[in-house]
Coordinates of C-alpha atoms in Angstrom, one line a residue:
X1 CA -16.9 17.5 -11.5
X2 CA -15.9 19.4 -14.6
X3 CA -13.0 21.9 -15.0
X4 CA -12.8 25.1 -15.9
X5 CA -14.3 25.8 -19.6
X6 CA -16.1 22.9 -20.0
X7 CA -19.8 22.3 -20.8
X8 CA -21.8 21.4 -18.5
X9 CA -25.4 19.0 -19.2
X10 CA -28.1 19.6 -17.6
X11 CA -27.7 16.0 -15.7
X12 CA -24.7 17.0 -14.4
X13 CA -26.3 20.1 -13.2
X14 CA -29.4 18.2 -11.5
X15 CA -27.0 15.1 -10.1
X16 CA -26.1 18.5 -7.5
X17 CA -29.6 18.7 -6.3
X18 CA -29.7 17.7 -2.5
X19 CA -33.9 16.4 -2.7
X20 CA -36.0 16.1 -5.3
X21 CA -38.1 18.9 -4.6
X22 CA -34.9 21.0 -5.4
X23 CA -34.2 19.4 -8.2
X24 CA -38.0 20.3 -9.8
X25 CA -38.6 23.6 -8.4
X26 CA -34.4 24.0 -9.8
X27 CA -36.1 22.7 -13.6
X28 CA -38.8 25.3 -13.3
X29 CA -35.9 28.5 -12.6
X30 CA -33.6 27.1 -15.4
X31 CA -35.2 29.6 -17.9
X32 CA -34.6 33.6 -18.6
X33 CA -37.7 34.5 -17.2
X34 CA -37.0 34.3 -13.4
X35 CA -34.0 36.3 -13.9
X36 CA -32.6 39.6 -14.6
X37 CA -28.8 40.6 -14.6
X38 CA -27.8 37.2 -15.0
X39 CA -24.1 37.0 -16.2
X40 CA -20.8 35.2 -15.9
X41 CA -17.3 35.3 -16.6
X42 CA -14.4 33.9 -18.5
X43 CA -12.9 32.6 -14.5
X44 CA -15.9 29.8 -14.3
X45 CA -18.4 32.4 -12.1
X46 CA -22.1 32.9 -12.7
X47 CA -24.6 35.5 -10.7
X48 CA -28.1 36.5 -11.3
X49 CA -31.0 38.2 -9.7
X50 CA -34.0 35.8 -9.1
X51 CA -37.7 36.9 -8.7
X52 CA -39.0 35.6 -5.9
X53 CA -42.8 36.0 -4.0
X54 CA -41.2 39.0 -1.7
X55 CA -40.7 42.3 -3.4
X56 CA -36.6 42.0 -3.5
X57 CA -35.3 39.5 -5.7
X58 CA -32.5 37.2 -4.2
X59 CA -29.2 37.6 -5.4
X60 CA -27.6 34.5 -6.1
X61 CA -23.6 34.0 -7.4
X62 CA -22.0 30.3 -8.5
X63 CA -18.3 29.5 -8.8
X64 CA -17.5 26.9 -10.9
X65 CA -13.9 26.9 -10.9
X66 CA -12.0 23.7 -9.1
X67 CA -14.7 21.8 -10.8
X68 CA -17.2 20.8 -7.4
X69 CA -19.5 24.5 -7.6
X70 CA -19.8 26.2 -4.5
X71 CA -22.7 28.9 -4.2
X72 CA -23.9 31.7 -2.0
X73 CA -27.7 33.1 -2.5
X74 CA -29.4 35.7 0.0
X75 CA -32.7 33.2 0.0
X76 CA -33.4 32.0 3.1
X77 CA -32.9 28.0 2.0
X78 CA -30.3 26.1 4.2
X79 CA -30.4 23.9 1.0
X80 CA -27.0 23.4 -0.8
X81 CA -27.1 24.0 -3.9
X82 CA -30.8 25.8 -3.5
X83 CA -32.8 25.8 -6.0
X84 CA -32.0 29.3 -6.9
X85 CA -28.5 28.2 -7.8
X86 CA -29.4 24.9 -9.7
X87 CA -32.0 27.2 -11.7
X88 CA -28.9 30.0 -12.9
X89 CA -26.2 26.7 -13.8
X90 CA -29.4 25.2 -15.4
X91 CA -29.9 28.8 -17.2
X92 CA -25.9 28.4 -18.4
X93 CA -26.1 24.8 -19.3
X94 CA -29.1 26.1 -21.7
X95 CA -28.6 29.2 -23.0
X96 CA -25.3 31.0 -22.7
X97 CA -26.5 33.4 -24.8
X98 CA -28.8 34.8 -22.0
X99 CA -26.2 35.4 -19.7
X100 CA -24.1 38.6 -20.6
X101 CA -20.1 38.0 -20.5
X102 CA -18.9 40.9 -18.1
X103 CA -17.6 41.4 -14.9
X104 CA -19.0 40.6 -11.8
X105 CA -21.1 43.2 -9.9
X106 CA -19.8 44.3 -6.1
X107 CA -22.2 41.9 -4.1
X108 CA -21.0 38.6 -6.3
X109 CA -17.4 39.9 -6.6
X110 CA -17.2 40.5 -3.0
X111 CA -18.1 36.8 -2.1
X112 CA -16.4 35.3 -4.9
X113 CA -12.6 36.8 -3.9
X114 CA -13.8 35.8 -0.2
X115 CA -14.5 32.0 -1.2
X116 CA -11.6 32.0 -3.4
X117 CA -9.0 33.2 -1.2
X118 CA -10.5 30.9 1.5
X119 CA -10.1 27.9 -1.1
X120 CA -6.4 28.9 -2.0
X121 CA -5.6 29.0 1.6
X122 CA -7.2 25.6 2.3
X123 CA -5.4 23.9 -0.5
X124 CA -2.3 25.7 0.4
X125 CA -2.5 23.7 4.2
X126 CA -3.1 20.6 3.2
X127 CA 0.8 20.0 2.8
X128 CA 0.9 21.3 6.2
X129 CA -1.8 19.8 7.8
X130 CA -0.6 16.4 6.5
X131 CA 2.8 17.2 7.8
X132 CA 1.7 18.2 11.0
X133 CA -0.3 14.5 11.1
X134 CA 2.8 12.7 9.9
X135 CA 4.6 14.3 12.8
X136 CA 2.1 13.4 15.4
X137 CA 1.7 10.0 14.4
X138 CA 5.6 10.0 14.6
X139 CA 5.8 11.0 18.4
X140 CA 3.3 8.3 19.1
X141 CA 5.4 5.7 17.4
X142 CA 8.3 7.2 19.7
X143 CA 6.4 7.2 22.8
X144 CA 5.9 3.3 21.8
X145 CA 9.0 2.5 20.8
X146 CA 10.2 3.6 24.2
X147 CA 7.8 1.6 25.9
X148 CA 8.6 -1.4 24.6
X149 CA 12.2 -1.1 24.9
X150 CA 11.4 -0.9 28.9
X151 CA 9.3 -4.1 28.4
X152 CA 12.2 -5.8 26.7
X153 CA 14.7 -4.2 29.4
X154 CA 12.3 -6.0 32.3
X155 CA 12.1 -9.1 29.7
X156 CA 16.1 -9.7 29.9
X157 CA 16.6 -8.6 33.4
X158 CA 14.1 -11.1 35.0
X159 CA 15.7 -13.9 32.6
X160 CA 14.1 -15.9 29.7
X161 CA 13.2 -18.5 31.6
X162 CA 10.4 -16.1 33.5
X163 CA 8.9 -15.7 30.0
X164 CA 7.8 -19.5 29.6
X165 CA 6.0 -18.8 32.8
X166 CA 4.1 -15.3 30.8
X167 CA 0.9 -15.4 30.2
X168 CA 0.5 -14.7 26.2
X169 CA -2.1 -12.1 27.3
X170 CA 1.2 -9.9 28.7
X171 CA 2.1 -9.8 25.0
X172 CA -1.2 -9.2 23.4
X173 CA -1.6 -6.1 25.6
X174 CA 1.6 -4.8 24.8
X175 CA 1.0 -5.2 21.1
X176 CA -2.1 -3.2 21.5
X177 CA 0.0 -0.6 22.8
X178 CA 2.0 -0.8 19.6
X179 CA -1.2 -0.7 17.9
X180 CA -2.6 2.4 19.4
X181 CA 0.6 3.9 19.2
X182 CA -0.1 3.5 15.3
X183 CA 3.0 1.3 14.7
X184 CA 1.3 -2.2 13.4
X185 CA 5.3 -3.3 12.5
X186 CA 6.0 -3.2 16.4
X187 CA 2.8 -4.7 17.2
X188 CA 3.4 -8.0 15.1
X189 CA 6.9 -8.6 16.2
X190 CA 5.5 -8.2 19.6
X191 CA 2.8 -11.0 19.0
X192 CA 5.5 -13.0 17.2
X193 CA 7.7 -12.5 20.5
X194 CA 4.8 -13.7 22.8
X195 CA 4.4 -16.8 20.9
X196 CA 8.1 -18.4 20.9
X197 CA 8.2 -20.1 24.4
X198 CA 5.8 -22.2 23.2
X199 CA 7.0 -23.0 19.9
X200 CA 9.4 -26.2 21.1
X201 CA 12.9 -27.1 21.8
X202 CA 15.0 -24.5 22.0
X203 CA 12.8 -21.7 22.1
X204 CA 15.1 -19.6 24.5
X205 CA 17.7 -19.0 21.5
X206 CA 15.0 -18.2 19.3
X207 CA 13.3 -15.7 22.0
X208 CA 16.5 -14.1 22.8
X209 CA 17.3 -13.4 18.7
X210 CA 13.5 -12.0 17.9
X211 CA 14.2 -9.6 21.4
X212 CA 17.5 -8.7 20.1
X213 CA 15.8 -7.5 16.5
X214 CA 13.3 -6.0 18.0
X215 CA 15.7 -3.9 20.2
X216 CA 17.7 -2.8 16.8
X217 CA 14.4 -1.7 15.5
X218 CA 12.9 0.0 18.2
X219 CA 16.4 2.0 18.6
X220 CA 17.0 2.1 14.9
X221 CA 13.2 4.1 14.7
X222 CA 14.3 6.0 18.0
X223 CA 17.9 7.3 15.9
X224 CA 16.2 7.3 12.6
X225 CA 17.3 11.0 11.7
X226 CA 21.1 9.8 11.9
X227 CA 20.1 6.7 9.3
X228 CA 20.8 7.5 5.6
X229 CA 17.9 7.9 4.1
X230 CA 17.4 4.0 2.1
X231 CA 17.9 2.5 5.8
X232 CA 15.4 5.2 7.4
X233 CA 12.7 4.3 4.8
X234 CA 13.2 0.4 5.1
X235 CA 12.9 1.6 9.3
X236 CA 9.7 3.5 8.8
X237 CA 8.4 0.5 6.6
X238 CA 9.3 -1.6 9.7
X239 CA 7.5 -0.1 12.0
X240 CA 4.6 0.1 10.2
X241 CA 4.5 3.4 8.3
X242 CA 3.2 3.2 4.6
X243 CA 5.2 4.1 1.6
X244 CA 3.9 4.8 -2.1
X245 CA 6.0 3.2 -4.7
X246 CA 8.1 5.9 -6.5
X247 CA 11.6 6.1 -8.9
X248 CA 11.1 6.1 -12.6
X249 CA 9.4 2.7 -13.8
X250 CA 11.3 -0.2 -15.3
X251 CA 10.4 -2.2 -18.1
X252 CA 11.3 -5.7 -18.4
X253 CA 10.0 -8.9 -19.2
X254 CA 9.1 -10.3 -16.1
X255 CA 9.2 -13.5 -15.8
X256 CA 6.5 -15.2 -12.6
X257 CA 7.9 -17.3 -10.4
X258 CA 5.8 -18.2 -7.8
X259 CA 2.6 -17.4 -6.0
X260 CA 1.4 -18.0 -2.7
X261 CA -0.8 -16.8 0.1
X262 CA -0.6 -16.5 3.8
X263 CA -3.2 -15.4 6.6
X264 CA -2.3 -12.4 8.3
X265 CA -5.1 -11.8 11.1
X266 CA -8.2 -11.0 8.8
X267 CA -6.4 -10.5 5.7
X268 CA -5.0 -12.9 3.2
X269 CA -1.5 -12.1 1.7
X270 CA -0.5 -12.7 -1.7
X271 CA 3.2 -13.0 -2.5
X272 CA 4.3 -12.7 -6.1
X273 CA 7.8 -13.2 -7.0
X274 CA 8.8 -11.9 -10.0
X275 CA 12.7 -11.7 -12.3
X276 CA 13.3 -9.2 -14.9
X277 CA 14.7 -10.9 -17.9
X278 CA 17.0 -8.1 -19.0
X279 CA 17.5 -5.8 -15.7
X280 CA 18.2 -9.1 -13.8
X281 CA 15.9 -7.6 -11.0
X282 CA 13.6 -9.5 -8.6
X283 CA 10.6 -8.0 -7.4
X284 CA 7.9 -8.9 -5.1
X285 CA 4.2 -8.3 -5.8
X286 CA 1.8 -7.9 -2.9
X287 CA -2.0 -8.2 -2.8
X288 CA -4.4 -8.7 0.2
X289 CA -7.9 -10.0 0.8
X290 CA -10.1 -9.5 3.1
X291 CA -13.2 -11.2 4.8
X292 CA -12.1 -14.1 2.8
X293 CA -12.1 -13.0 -0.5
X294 CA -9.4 -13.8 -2.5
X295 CA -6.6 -10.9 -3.6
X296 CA -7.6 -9.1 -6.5
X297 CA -3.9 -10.1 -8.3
X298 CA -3.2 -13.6 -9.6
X299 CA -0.2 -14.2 -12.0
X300 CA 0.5 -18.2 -11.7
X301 CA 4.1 -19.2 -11.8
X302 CA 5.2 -20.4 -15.7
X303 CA 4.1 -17.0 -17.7
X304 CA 6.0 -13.9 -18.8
X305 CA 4.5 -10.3 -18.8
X306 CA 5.9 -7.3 -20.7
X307 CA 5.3 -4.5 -18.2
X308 CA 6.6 -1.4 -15.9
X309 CA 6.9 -1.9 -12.5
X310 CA 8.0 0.9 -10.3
X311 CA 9.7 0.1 -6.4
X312 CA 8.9 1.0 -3.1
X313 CA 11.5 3.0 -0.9
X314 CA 13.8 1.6 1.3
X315 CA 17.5 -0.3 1.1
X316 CA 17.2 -3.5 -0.5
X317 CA 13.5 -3.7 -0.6
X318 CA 12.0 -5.6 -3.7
X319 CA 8.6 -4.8 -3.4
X320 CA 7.0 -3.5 -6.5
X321 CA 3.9 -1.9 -7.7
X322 CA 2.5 -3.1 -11.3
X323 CA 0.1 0.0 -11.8
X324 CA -2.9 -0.7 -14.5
X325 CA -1.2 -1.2 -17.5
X326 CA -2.6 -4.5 -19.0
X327 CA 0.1 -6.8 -20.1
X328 CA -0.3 -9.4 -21.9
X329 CA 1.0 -12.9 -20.5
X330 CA 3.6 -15.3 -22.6
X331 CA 4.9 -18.6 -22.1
X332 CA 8.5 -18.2 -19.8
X333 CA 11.3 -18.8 -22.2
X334 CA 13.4 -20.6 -19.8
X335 CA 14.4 -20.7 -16.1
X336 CA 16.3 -17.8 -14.8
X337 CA 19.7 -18.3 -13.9
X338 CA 20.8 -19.3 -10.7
X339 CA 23.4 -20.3 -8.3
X340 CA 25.0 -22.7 -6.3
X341 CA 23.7 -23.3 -2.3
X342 CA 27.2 -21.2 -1.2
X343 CA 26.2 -18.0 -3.4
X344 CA 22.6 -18.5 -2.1
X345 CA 23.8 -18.1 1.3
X346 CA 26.1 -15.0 0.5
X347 CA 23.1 -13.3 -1.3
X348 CA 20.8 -13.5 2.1
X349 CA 24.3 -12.4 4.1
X350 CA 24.4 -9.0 1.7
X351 CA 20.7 -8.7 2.0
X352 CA 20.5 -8.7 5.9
X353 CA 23.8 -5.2 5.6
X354 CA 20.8 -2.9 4.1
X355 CA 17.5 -5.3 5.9
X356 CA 18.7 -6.5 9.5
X357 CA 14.9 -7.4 10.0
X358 CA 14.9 -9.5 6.4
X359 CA 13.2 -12.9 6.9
X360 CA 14.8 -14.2 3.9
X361 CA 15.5 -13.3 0.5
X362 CA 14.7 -14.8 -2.8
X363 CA 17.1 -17.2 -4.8
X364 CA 17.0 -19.5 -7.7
X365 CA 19.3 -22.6 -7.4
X366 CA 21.0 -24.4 -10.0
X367 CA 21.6 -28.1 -10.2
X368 CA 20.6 -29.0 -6.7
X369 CA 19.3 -32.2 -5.6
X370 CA 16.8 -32.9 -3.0
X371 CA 18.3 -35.6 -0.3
X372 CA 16.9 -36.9 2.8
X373 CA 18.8 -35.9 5.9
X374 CA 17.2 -37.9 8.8
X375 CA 13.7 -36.3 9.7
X376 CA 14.6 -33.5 7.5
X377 CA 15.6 -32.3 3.9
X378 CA 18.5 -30.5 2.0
X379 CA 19.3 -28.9 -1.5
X380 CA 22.6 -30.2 -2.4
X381 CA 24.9 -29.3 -5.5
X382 CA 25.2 -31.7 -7.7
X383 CA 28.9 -30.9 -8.0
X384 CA 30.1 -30.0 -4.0
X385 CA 29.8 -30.7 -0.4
X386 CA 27.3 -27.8 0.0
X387 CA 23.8 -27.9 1.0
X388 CA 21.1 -26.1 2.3
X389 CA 18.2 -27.4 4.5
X390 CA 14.9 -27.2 3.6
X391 CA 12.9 -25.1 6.4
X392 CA 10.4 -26.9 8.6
X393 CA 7.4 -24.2 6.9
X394 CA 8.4 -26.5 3.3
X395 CA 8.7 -30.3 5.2
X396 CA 4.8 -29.8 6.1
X397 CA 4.0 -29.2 2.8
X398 CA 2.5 -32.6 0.7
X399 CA 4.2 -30.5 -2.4
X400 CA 7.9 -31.1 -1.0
X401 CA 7.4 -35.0 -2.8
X402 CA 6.8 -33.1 -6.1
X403 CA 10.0 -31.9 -5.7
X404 CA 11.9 -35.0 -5.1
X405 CA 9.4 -36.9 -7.8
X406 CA 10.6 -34.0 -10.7
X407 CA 14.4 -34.6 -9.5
X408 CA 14.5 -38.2 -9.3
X409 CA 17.9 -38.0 -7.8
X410 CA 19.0 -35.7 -10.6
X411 CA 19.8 -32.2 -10.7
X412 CA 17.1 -29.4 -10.6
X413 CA 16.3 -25.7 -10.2
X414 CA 14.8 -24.6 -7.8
X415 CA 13.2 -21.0 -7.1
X416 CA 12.7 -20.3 -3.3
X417 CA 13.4 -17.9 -0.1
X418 CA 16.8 -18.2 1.5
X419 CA 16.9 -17.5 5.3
X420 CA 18.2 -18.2 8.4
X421 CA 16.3 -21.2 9.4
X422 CA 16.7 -22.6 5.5
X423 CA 15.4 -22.4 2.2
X424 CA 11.9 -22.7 1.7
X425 CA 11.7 -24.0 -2.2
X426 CA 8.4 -22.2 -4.6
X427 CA 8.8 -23.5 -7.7
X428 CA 11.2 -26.4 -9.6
X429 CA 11.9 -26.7 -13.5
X430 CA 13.6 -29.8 -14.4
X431 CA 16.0 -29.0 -18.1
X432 CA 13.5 -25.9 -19.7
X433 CA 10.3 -27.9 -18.8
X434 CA 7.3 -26.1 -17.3
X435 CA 7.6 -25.1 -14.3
X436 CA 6.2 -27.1 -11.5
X437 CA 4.4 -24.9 -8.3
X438 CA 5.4 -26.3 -4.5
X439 CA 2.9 -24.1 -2.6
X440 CA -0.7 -24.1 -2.9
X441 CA -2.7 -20.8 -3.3

């Protein structure tokens, strides 16, 4: 509550009381009547004797260093703080004066180097203790790990063709495994697994490349002490493990490029891409929401902010933290630069050498125009015979027809997520106009 030298009030004194009839009778001992030999030290402790109905008073001793007050009194109350102790820090809060400044006698001095050395040891294991939990949690993910990759090994020797025949429940019960085996990562790709034979022509391609990350993941996690240390932190992250954002912050003018949500069983994720202006850095913003509430963070594509954001560990990850600084928003100056559908592709390509599990990775095109390609879509440069395809996720999408409304047959940028199954486009400025959203949120 209150270091170490600091005045206490008498509310703060009486917020301790466990009942209210502690927190009266307490009231009624916060005066120098009740008590003789009350003293305290410059170290935050307090001791008194208390008159009480029997013919020995109790003794009753306070330490308020570390702030929360712990307190030992020979009454026979199982009441923490008692009311003997709420009367003597009531007695300090009041009247300092009444309590003489020496040191403590035997039977308060002998409880107060007990309870210290007891705290000192406690906050001296916490680094241990949490150690020792990071390490259990660790040999459960191993233990899981290994399990799946004998799922997987009975997967491929049986033949894909056996998995169209699976009942999805085979997968949801090994992704509880992964679950109990505290690696939510694992369990995902698992349910993402279970789902592909039933996700349309030719699924088998598609089930054999998610097995074959999954395999470089679960074997990446099972030889992580031979990783350097960005890939081990981007494997952790994988798997599941949490990470707190850490490195000295940057400041930049970020400028927001798109927002968009996506379910994620219960939750609601918030994606939030942003580009620094002068480090020429892209960073991602995440918030979540839960019970369908809405993520707390909303930064609509077409402002700037003058901020700090600090990364997450882990080779090539983008993810960001904004902290609490308030920043205030301004109107983006212009597009951020971009490039052409050949250096979007070589961008993901570098990418995937520090992320093999990377989705996609985010890219602002220059002078592309949307064309029709059959049932589908591509981004082609203006000036070239390069293209990329726009990804089935962006074809549903009603917003795709803002796209090829702002172009016009013309050149555009376009911010968006460049992957292996195409580029998913977020946002579209035609010349320095405003930018125009794709997704909804």
């Amino acid at each position: 509550m209150n270091q170490q030298g600091v005045r206490w009030t008498a509310e703060q004194v009486l917020a301790l009381a466990p009942d209210e009839a502690s927190r009266k009778t307490g009231s009624r001992l916060g005066t120098a009547g009740p008590w003789s030999e009350a003293g305290c030290s410059g170290s935050g402790a307090l001791w008194g004797l208390c008159r009480g109905s029997g013919s020995t008073p109790y003794r009753t001793v306070v330490d308020t260093a570390g702030g929360s007050p712990a307190c030992k009194c020979s009454c026979p109350s199982r009441k923490s703080p008692c009311k003997h102790a709420l009367g003597l820090l009531l007695l300090w809060t009041a009247d300092e004066s009444a309590m003489q400044k020496a040191a403590a006698p035997s039977w308060a001095d002998e409880w107060l180097t007990a309870h210290r050395k007891q705290t000192n040891q406690t906050k001296a294991g916490k680094p241990e203790a949490a150690r020792r939990r990071a390490e259990q949690r660790a040999e459960r993910i191993t233990t899981g790990a290994s399990e799946l990759e004998q799922r997987l090994a009975d997967l491929l020797r049986g033949g894909l063709v056996a998995a169209e025949q699976t009942n999805y429940g085979l997968w949801e019960e090994t992704a509880r495994r992964m679950v109990d085996a505290q690696a939510p990562g694992l369990a995902a790709r698992v349910r993402e697994l279970g789902a592909v034979p039933a996700s349309g022509p030719g699924w088998p391609a598609r089930l054999l490349e998610e097995c074959a990350l999954l395999h470089l993941l679960d074997t990446a996690w099972l030889g992580r002490d031979g990783l350097p240390e960005p890939l081990a932190a981007t494997v952790r992250t994988r798997v599941g493990l949490t990470a707190s954002a850490g490195g000295p912050p940057i400041r930049d003018r970020w400028l927001v490029l798109a927002q968009y949500d996506t379910p994620d069983g219960n939750l609601v994720v918030r994606r939030i891409w942003l580009y620094g202006r002068e480090s020429r850095r892209m960073a991602l913003i995440l918030s979540f929401g839960a019970a369908g509430r809405a993520p707390e963070i909303a930064l609509p594509a077409g402002v700037m902010l003058d901020t700090e954001l600090t990364y997450y560990p882990g080779a090539g990850q983008l993810r960001a933290d904004m902290g609490n600084e308030p920043a205030l928003p301004l109107p983006i100056d212009a597009p951020p630069p971009g490039v052409g559908t050949t250096e979007a592709i070589h961008a993901y390509a570098n990418a995937l050498s520090d992320d093999p599990w990377l989705d996609s990775w985010p890219v602002t095109l220059s002078r592309v125009i949307p064309v029709p390609s059959g049932d589908a879509w591509q981004l082609a440069d203006a000036q070239g015979n390069s293209a990329l395809p726009v990804t089935q996720t962006a074809l549903s999408r009603p917003n795709l027809w803002k796209l090829a409304a702002l172009s016009g047959g013309g050149p555009v940028t376009v911010f968006g997520e460049c992957g292996h199954r195409g580029f998913t486009p977020l946002t579209a400025w035609a010349g320095s106009a405003e930018p125009v959203p794709l997704t909804e949120t």
